[in-house]
Coordinates of C-alpha atoms and ligand atoms in Angstrom, one line a residue:
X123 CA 52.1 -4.0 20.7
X124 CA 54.8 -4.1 23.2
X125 CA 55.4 -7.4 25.6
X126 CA 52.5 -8.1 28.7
X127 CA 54.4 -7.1 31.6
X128 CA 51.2 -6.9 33.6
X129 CA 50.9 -3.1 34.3
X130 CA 50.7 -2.0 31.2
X131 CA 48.0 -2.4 28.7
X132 CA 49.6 -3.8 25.4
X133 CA 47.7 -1.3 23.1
X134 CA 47.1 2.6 22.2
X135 CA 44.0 4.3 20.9
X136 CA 45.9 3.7 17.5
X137 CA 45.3 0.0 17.3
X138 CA 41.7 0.5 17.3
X139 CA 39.3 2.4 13.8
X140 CA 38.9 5.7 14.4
X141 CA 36.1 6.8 16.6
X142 CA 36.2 3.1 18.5
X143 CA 34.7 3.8 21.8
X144 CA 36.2 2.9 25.4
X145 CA 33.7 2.4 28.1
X146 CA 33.0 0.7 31.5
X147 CA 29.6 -0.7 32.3
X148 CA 27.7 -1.2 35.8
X149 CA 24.1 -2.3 36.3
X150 CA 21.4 -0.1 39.4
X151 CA 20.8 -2.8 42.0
X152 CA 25.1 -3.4 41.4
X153 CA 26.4 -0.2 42.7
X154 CA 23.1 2.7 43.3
X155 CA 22.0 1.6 46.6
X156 CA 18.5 -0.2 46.3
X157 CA 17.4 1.3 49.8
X158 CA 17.5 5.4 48.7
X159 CA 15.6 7.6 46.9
X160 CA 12.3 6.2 47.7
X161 CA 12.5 3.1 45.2
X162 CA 10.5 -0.1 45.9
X163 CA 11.1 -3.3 46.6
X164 CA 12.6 -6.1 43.7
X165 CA 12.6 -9.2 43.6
X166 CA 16.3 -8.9 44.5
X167 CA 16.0 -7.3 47.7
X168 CA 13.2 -10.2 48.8
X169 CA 15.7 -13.0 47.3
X170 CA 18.6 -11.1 48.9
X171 CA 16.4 -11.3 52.4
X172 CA 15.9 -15.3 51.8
X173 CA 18.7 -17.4 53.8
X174 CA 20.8 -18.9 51.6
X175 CA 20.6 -17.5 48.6
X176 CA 23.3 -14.5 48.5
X177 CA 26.7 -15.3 50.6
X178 CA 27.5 -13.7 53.8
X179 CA 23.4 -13.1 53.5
X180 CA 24.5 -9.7 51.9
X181 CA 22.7 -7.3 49.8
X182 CA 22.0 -4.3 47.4
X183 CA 20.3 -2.0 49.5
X184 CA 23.9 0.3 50.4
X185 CA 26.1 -1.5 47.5
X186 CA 28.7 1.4 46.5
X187 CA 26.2 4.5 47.9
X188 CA 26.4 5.4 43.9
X189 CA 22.7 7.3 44.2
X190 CA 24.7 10.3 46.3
X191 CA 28.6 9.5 45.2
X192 CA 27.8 9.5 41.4
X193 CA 29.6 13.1 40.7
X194 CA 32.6 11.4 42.6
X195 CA 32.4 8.0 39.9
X196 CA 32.0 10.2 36.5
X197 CA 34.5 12.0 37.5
X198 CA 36.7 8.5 38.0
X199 CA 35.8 7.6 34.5
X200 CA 36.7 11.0 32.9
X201 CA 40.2 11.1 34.3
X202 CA 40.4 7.7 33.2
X203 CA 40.1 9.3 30.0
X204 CA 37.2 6.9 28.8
X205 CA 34.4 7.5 26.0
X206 CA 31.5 6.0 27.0
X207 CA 29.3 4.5 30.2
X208 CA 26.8 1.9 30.4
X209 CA 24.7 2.1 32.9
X210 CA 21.1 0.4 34.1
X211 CA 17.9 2.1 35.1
X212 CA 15.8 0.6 38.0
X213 CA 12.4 -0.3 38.0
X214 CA 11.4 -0.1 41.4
X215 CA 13.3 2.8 41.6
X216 CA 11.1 4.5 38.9
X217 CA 7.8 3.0 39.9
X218 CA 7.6 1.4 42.5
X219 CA 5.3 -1.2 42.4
X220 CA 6.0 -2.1 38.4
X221 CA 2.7 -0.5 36.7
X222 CA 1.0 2.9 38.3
X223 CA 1.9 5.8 39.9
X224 CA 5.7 7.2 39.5
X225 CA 8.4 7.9 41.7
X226 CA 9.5 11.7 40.6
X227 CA 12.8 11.3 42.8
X228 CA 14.1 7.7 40.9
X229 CA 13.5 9.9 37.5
X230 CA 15.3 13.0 38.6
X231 CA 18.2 10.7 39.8
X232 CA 18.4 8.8 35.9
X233 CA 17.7 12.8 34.5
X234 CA 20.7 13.9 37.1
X235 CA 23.1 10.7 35.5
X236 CA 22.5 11.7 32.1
X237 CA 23.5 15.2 32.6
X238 CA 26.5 14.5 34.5
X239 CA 27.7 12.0 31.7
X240 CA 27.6 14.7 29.1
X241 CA 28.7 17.5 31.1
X242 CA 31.5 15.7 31.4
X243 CA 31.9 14.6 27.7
X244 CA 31.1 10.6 28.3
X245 CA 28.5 9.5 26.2
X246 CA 25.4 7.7 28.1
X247 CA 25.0 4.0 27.0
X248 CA 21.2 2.9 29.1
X249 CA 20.0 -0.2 29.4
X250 CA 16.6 -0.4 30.7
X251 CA 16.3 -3.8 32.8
X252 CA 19.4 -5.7 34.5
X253 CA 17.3 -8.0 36.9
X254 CA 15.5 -6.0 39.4
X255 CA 12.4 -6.4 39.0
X256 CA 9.6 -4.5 41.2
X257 CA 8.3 -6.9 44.0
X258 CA 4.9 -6.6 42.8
X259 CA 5.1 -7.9 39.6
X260 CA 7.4 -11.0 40.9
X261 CA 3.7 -11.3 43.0
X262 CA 1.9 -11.4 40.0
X263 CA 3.7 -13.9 38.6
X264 CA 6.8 -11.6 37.0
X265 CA 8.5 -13.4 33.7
X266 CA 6.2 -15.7 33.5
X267 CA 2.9 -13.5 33.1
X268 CA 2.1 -12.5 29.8
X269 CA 1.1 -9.3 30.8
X270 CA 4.7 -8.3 31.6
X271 CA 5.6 -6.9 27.8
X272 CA 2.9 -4.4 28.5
X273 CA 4.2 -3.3 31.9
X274 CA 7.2 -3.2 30.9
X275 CA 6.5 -1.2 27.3
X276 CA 5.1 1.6 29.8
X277 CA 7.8 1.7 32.2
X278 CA 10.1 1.9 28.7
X279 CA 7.7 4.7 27.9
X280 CA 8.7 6.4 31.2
X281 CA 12.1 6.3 31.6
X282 CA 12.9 6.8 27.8
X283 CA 10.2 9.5 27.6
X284 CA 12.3 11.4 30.1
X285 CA 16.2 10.6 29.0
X286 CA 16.1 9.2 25.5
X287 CA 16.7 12.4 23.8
X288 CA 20.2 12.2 25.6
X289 CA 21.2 9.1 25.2
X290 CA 24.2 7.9 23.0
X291 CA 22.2 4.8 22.8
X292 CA 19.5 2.4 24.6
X293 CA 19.4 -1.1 25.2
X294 CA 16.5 -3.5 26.4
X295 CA 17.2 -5.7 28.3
X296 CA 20.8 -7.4 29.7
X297 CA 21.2 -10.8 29.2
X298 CA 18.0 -12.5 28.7
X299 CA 19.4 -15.7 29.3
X300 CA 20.0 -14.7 33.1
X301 CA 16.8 -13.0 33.1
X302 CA 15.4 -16.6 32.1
X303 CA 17.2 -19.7 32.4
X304 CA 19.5 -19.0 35.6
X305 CA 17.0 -17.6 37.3
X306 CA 13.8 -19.6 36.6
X307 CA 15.8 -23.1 34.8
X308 CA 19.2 -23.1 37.1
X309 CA 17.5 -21.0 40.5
X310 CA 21.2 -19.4 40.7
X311 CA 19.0 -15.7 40.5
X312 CA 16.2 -14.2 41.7
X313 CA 13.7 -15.2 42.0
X314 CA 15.3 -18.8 42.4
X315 CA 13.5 -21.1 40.5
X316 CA 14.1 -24.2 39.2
X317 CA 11.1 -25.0 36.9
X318 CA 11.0 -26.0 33.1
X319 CA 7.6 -24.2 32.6
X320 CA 8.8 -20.9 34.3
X321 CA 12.0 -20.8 32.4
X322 CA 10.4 -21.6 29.5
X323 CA 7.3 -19.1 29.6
X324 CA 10.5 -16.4 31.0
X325 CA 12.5 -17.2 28.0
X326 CA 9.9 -16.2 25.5
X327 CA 8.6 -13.6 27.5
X328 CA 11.1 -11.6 28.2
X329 CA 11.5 -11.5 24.2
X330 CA 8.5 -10.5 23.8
X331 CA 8.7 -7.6 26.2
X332 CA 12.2 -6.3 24.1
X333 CA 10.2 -6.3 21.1
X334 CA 7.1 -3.9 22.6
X335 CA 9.9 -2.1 24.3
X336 CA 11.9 -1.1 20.6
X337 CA 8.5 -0.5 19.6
X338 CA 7.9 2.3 22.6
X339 CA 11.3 3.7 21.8
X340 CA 10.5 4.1 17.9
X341 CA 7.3 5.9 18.4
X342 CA 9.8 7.9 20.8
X343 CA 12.0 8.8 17.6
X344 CA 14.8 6.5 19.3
X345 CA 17.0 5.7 16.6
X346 CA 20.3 3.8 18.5
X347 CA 18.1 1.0 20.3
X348 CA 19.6 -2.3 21.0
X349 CA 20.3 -5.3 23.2
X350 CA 22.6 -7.0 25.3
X351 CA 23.2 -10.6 25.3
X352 CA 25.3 -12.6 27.0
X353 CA 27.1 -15.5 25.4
X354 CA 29.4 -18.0 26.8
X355 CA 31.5 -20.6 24.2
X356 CA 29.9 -24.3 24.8
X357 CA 33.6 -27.0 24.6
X358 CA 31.7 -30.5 24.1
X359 CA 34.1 -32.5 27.1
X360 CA 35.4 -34.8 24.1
X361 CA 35.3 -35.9 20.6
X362 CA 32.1 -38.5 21.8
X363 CA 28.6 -38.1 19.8
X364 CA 27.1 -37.6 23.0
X365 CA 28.9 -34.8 24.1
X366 CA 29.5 -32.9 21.2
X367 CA 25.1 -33.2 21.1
X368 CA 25.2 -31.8 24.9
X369 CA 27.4 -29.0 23.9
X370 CA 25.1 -28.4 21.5
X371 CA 22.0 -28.3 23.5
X372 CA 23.9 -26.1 26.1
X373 CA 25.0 -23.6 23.1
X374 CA 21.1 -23.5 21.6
X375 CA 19.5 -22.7 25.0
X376 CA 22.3 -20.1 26.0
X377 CA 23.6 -18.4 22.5
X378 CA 21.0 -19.4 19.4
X379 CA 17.5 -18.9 21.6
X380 CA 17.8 -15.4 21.8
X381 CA 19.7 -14.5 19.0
X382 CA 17.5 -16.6 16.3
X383 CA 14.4 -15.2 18.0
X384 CA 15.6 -11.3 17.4
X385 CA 17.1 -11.9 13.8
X386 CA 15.3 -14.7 12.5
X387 CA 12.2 -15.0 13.9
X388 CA 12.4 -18.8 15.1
X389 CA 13.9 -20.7 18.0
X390 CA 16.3 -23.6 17.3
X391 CA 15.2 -27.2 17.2
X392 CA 18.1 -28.3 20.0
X393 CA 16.2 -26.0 22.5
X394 CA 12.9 -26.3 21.7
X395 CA 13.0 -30.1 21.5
X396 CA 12.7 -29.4 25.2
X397 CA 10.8 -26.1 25.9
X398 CA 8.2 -25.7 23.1
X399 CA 5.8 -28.4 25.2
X400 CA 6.0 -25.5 27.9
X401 CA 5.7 -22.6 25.5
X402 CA 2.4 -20.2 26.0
X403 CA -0.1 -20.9 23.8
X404 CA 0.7 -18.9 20.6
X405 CA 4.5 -18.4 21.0
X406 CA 4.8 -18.7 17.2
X407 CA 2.8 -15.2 16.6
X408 CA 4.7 -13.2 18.2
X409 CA 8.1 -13.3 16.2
X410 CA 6.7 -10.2 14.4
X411 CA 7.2 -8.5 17.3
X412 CA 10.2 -9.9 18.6
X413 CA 11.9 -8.8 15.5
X414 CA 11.2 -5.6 15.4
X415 CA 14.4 -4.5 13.7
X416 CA 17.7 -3.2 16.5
X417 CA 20.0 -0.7 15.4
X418 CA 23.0 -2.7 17.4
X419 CA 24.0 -5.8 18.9
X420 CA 25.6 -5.9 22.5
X421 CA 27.6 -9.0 23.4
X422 CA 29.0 -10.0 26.6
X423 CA 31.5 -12.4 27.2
X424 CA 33.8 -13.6 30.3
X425 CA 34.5 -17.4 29.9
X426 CA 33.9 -20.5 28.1
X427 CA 32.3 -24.0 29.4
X428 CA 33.5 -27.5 29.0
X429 CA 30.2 -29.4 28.3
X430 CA 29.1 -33.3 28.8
X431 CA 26.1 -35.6 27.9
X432 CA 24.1 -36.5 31.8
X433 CA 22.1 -39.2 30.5
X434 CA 21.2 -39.6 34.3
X435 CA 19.7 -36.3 34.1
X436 CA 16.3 -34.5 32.6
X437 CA 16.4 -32.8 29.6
X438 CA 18.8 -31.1 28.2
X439 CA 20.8 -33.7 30.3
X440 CA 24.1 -32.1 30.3
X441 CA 26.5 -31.0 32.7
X442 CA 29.5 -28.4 33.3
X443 CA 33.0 -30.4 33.8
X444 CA 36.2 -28.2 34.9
X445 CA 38.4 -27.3 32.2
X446 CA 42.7 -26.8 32.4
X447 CA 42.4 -23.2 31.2
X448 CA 43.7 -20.4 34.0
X449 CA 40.5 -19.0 35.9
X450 CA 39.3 -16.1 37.4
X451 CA 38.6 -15.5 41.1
X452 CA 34.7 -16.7 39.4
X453 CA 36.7 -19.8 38.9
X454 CA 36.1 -19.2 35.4
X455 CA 38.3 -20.3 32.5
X456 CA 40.1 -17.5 30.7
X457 CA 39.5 -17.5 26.9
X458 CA 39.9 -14.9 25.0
X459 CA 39.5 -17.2 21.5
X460 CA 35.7 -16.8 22.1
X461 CA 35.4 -13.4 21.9
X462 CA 36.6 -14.0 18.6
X463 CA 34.5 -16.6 17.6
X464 CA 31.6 -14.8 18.8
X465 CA 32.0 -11.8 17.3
X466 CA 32.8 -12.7 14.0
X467 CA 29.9 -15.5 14.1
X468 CA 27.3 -13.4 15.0
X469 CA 27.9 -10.8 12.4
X470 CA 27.9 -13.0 10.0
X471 CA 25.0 -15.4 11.3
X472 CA 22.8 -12.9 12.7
X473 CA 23.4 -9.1 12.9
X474 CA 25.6 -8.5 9.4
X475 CA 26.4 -4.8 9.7
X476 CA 24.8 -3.6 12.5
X477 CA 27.5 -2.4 14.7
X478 CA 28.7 -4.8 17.3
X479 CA 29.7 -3.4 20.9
X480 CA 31.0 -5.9 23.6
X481 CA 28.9 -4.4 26.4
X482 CA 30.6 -6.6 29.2
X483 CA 33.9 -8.3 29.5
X484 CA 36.4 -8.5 32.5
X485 CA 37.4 -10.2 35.7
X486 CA 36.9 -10.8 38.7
X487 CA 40.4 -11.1 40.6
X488 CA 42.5 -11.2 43.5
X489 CA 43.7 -8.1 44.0
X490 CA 46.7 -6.7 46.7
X491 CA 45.5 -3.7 48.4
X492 CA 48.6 -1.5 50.0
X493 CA 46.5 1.5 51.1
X494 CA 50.1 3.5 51.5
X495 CA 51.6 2.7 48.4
X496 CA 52.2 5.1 45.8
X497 CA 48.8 5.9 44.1
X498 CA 49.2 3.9 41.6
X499 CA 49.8 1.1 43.1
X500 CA 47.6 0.8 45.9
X501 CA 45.8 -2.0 44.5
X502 CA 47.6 -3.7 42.2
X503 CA 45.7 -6.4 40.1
X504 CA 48.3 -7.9 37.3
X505 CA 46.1 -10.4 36.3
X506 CA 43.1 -7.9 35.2
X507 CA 45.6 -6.3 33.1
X508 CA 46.8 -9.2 31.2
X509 CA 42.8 -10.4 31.2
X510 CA 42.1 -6.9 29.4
X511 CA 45.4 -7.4 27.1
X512 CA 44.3 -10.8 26.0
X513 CA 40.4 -10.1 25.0
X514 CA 41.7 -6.7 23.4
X515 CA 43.6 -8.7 21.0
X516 CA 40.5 -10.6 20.7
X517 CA 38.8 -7.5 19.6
X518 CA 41.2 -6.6 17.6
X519 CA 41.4 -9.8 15.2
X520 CA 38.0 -9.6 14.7
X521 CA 37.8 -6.1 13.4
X522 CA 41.0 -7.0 11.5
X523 CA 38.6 -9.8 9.9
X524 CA 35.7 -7.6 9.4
X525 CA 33.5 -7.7 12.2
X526 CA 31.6 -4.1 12.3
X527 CA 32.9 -4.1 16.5
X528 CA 32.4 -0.4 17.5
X529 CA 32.8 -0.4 21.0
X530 CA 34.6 -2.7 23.9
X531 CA 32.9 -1.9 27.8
X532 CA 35.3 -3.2 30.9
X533 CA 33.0 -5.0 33.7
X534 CA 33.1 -3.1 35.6
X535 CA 33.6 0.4 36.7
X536 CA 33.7 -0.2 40.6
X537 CA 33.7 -3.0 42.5
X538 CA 30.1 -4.3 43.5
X539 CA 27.4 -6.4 44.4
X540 CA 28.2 -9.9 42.9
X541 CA 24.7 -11.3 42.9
X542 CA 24.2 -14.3 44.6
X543 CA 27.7 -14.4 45.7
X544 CA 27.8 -10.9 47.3
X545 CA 30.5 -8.6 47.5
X546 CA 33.5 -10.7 47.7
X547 CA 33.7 -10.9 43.9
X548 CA 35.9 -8.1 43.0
X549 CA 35.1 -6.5 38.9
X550 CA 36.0 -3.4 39.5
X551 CA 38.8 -1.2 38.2
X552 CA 38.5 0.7 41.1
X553 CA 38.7 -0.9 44.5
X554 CA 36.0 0.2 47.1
X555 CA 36.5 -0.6 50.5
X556 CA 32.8 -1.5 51.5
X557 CA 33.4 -0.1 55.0
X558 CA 34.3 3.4 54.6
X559 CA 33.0 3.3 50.6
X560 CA 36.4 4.7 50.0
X561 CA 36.9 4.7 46.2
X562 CA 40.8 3.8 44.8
X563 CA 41.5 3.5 41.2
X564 CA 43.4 0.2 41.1
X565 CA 46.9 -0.8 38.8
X566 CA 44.8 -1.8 35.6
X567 CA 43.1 1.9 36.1
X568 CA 45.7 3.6 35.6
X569 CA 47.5 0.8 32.5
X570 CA 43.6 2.0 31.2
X571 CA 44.3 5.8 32.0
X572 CA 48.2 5.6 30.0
X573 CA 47.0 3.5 27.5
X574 CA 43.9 5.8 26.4
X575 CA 45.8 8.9 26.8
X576 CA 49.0 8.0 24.7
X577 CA 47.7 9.9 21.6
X578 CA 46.1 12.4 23.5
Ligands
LIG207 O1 28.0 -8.8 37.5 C1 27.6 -9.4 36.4 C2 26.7 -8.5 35.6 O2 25.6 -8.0 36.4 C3 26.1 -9.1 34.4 N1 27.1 -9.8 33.6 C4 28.1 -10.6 34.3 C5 28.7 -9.8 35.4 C6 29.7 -10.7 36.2 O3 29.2 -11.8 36.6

């Protein structure tokens, strides 16, 4: 691998085991525009319409007009010379109100995607559920009803009855512990709340729902069906007892819940030691489902945490303290070590041999935009490049060590709808002007573009 110089990508198709797939992920309510094609309302277009909760009081419903430019992105990732795309279907898009009667024009558009992917020799990665969930379920109590691993086994049944014959693979859900904890523990997400019982009953739930929907897909004849979950490396703050337990705790709730439930059919003590008193009645039956076996894991990773004891605070009384590490415009520490750590560790805690892909991983950054520069460098972005160098070498070491990593997806194609803190957040390896909804393929595009091609 040749020095960082920042516009180049440090490695070739050759560093990587044959057949190693190159992707970039986005998510529906991200980049589709929530507002066409006759969806319904999530929960993310009411939160978005809250004051307070989304910056600049922005929202999905335009986001990068992907429902009528998608031709116009595909193409973007072809030329970029990349294998694979992960992309999210929408609920309220596909029915609008969560359970009943379904909207013909939200299928065609997910039919339309697929198609497009492989006419242009990308291979369709779906996840059924990144966050928005339909309105009318969030009335009926959303995560925390019981009912929602049946509503959401049929709208699996939908959408997988229509495209899963085309799909490279399928994935659940995206990163439960959003789903959950930062959206019903933290109130960082829709639908905002900041409630023990509702995270808890969310945090099982949502579990149980992946489980009925890999049993949906399997009477389907699905046979790539996985999940996504997001893990971030807990730093206790010091050496001290207490903080190395608070670490701890952190690491349970975020990393082991999810996983442990999946692959081993239990929760760990740390975490329950404060949810199981807000547990549904019966949690403990329904690890049979839970575990109904995956074909893959998905892991995504941006950043680590430096974690310390709160005895001032309720249970799990911890906090998040700064770290020294360089960040990302998230103000997020840069660390590609736990990439490493995590994919070696859950291989060999968890999944064993199931392929690994990391699903997400990237920055957001600062980027220079010189709209009459040479194309390619109208936006220049040095510091995704060496982001992408450093987690690649991440990769890399693990595979050298034997972890079964298959796959590595950049967050994110385009530049998008950063959730609660709206669209200044910048992911993308193309820029997109939010105004005109002008697309340009930034530096670290085109360092992607050379590096993929240089065994062409
Ligand atoms: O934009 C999000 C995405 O929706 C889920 N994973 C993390 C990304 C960056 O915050």
């Amino acid at each position: 691998m040749s020095a960082n110089t920042n516009t180049v990508l440090d490695f070739t198709r050759a560093d990587f085991p044959e057949g190693f797939e190159f992707g970039v992920a986005t998510s529906a309510y991200q980049i589709e525009g929530a507002s066409f094609g006759g969806a319904g309302l999530s929960h993310w277009d009411t939160f978005a319409a809250t004051p307070g909760n989304v910056a600049g009081a922005e929202n999905g419903s335009v986001a990068c007009d992907h429902y009528h430019r998608w031709a116009e992105d595909f193409d973007l990732i072809r030329d970029c010379r990349l294998d694979s795309y992960r992309f999210s279907t929408s609920w309220a898009r596909v029915i609008p109100d969560g359970v009943g009667a379904v909207n013909q024009e939200g299928l065609d558009f997910y039919d339309r995607l697929v198609d497009g992917l492989l006419a242009r020799g990308i291979k369709p990665y779906a996840c059924l559920y990144h966050w928005e969930l339909p309105a009318a379920l969030a009335d009926l109590g959303g995560w925390r009803n019981p009912s929602i691993a049946d509503w959401f086994a049929d709208f699996t049944e939908v959408v997988m009855g229509r495209i899963g014959d085309r799909l490279q693979a399928a994935a659940t859900f995206n990163e439960p512990w959003c789903i959950a904890w930062l959206s019903h523990f933290l109130g960082q997400h829709a639908p905002g709340l900041r409630d023990i019982r509702a995270a808890a009953r969310a945090m099982h739930h949502v579990l149980l729902a992946h489980g009925r929907a890999v049993q949906v897909m399997r009477g389907l004849k699905l046979n790539s069906v996985g999940v996504v979950m997001n893990l971030e490396y807990s730093a206790p703050v010091d050496e001290t007892e207490a903080a190395i337990a608070a670490a701890r705790r952190n690491e349970a709730i975020y990393n082991r819940w999810f996983l442990e439930a999946v692959f081993k059919k239990s929760y760990p003590e740390e975490a329950l030691a404060g949810l199981e008193p807000h547990l549904p009645t019966g949690w403990a039956d329904d690890f049979d489902i839970i575990a109904e076996p995956v074909d893959w894991l998905g892991i995504n990773y941006y950043t680590r945490k430096r974690i310390a004891a709160d005895p001032e605070a309720a249970w799990p009384s911890l906090k998040e303290v700064e770290g020294p590490l360089p960040k990302t415009a998230m103000d997020w520490e840069i660390y590609p070590d736990g990439l490493y750590h995590f994919l070696s560790w859950a291989a060999k805690t968890y999944s064993g041999e199931l392929p690994i892909y990391v699903t997400e991983n990237g920055m957001a950054s600062y980027d220079r935009v010189d709209l009459t520069a040479d194309a390619a460098e109208r936006v220049a972005d040095p510091d995704r490049i060496a982001y992408l160098n450093g987690h690649l070498a991440a990769v890399k070491r693990a595979i050298d060590d034997g972890a079964p990593v298959k796959g590595y997806f950049i967050w994110s194609l385009l530049d998008n709808f950063e959730w609660a803190l709206g669209y200044d957040k910048r992911f993308g390896l193309v820029h997109v002007d939010f105004e005109s909804l002008a697309r340009t393929p930034k530096q670290s595009w085109h360092a992607l573009k050379a590096a993929l091609s240089s065994n062409d």
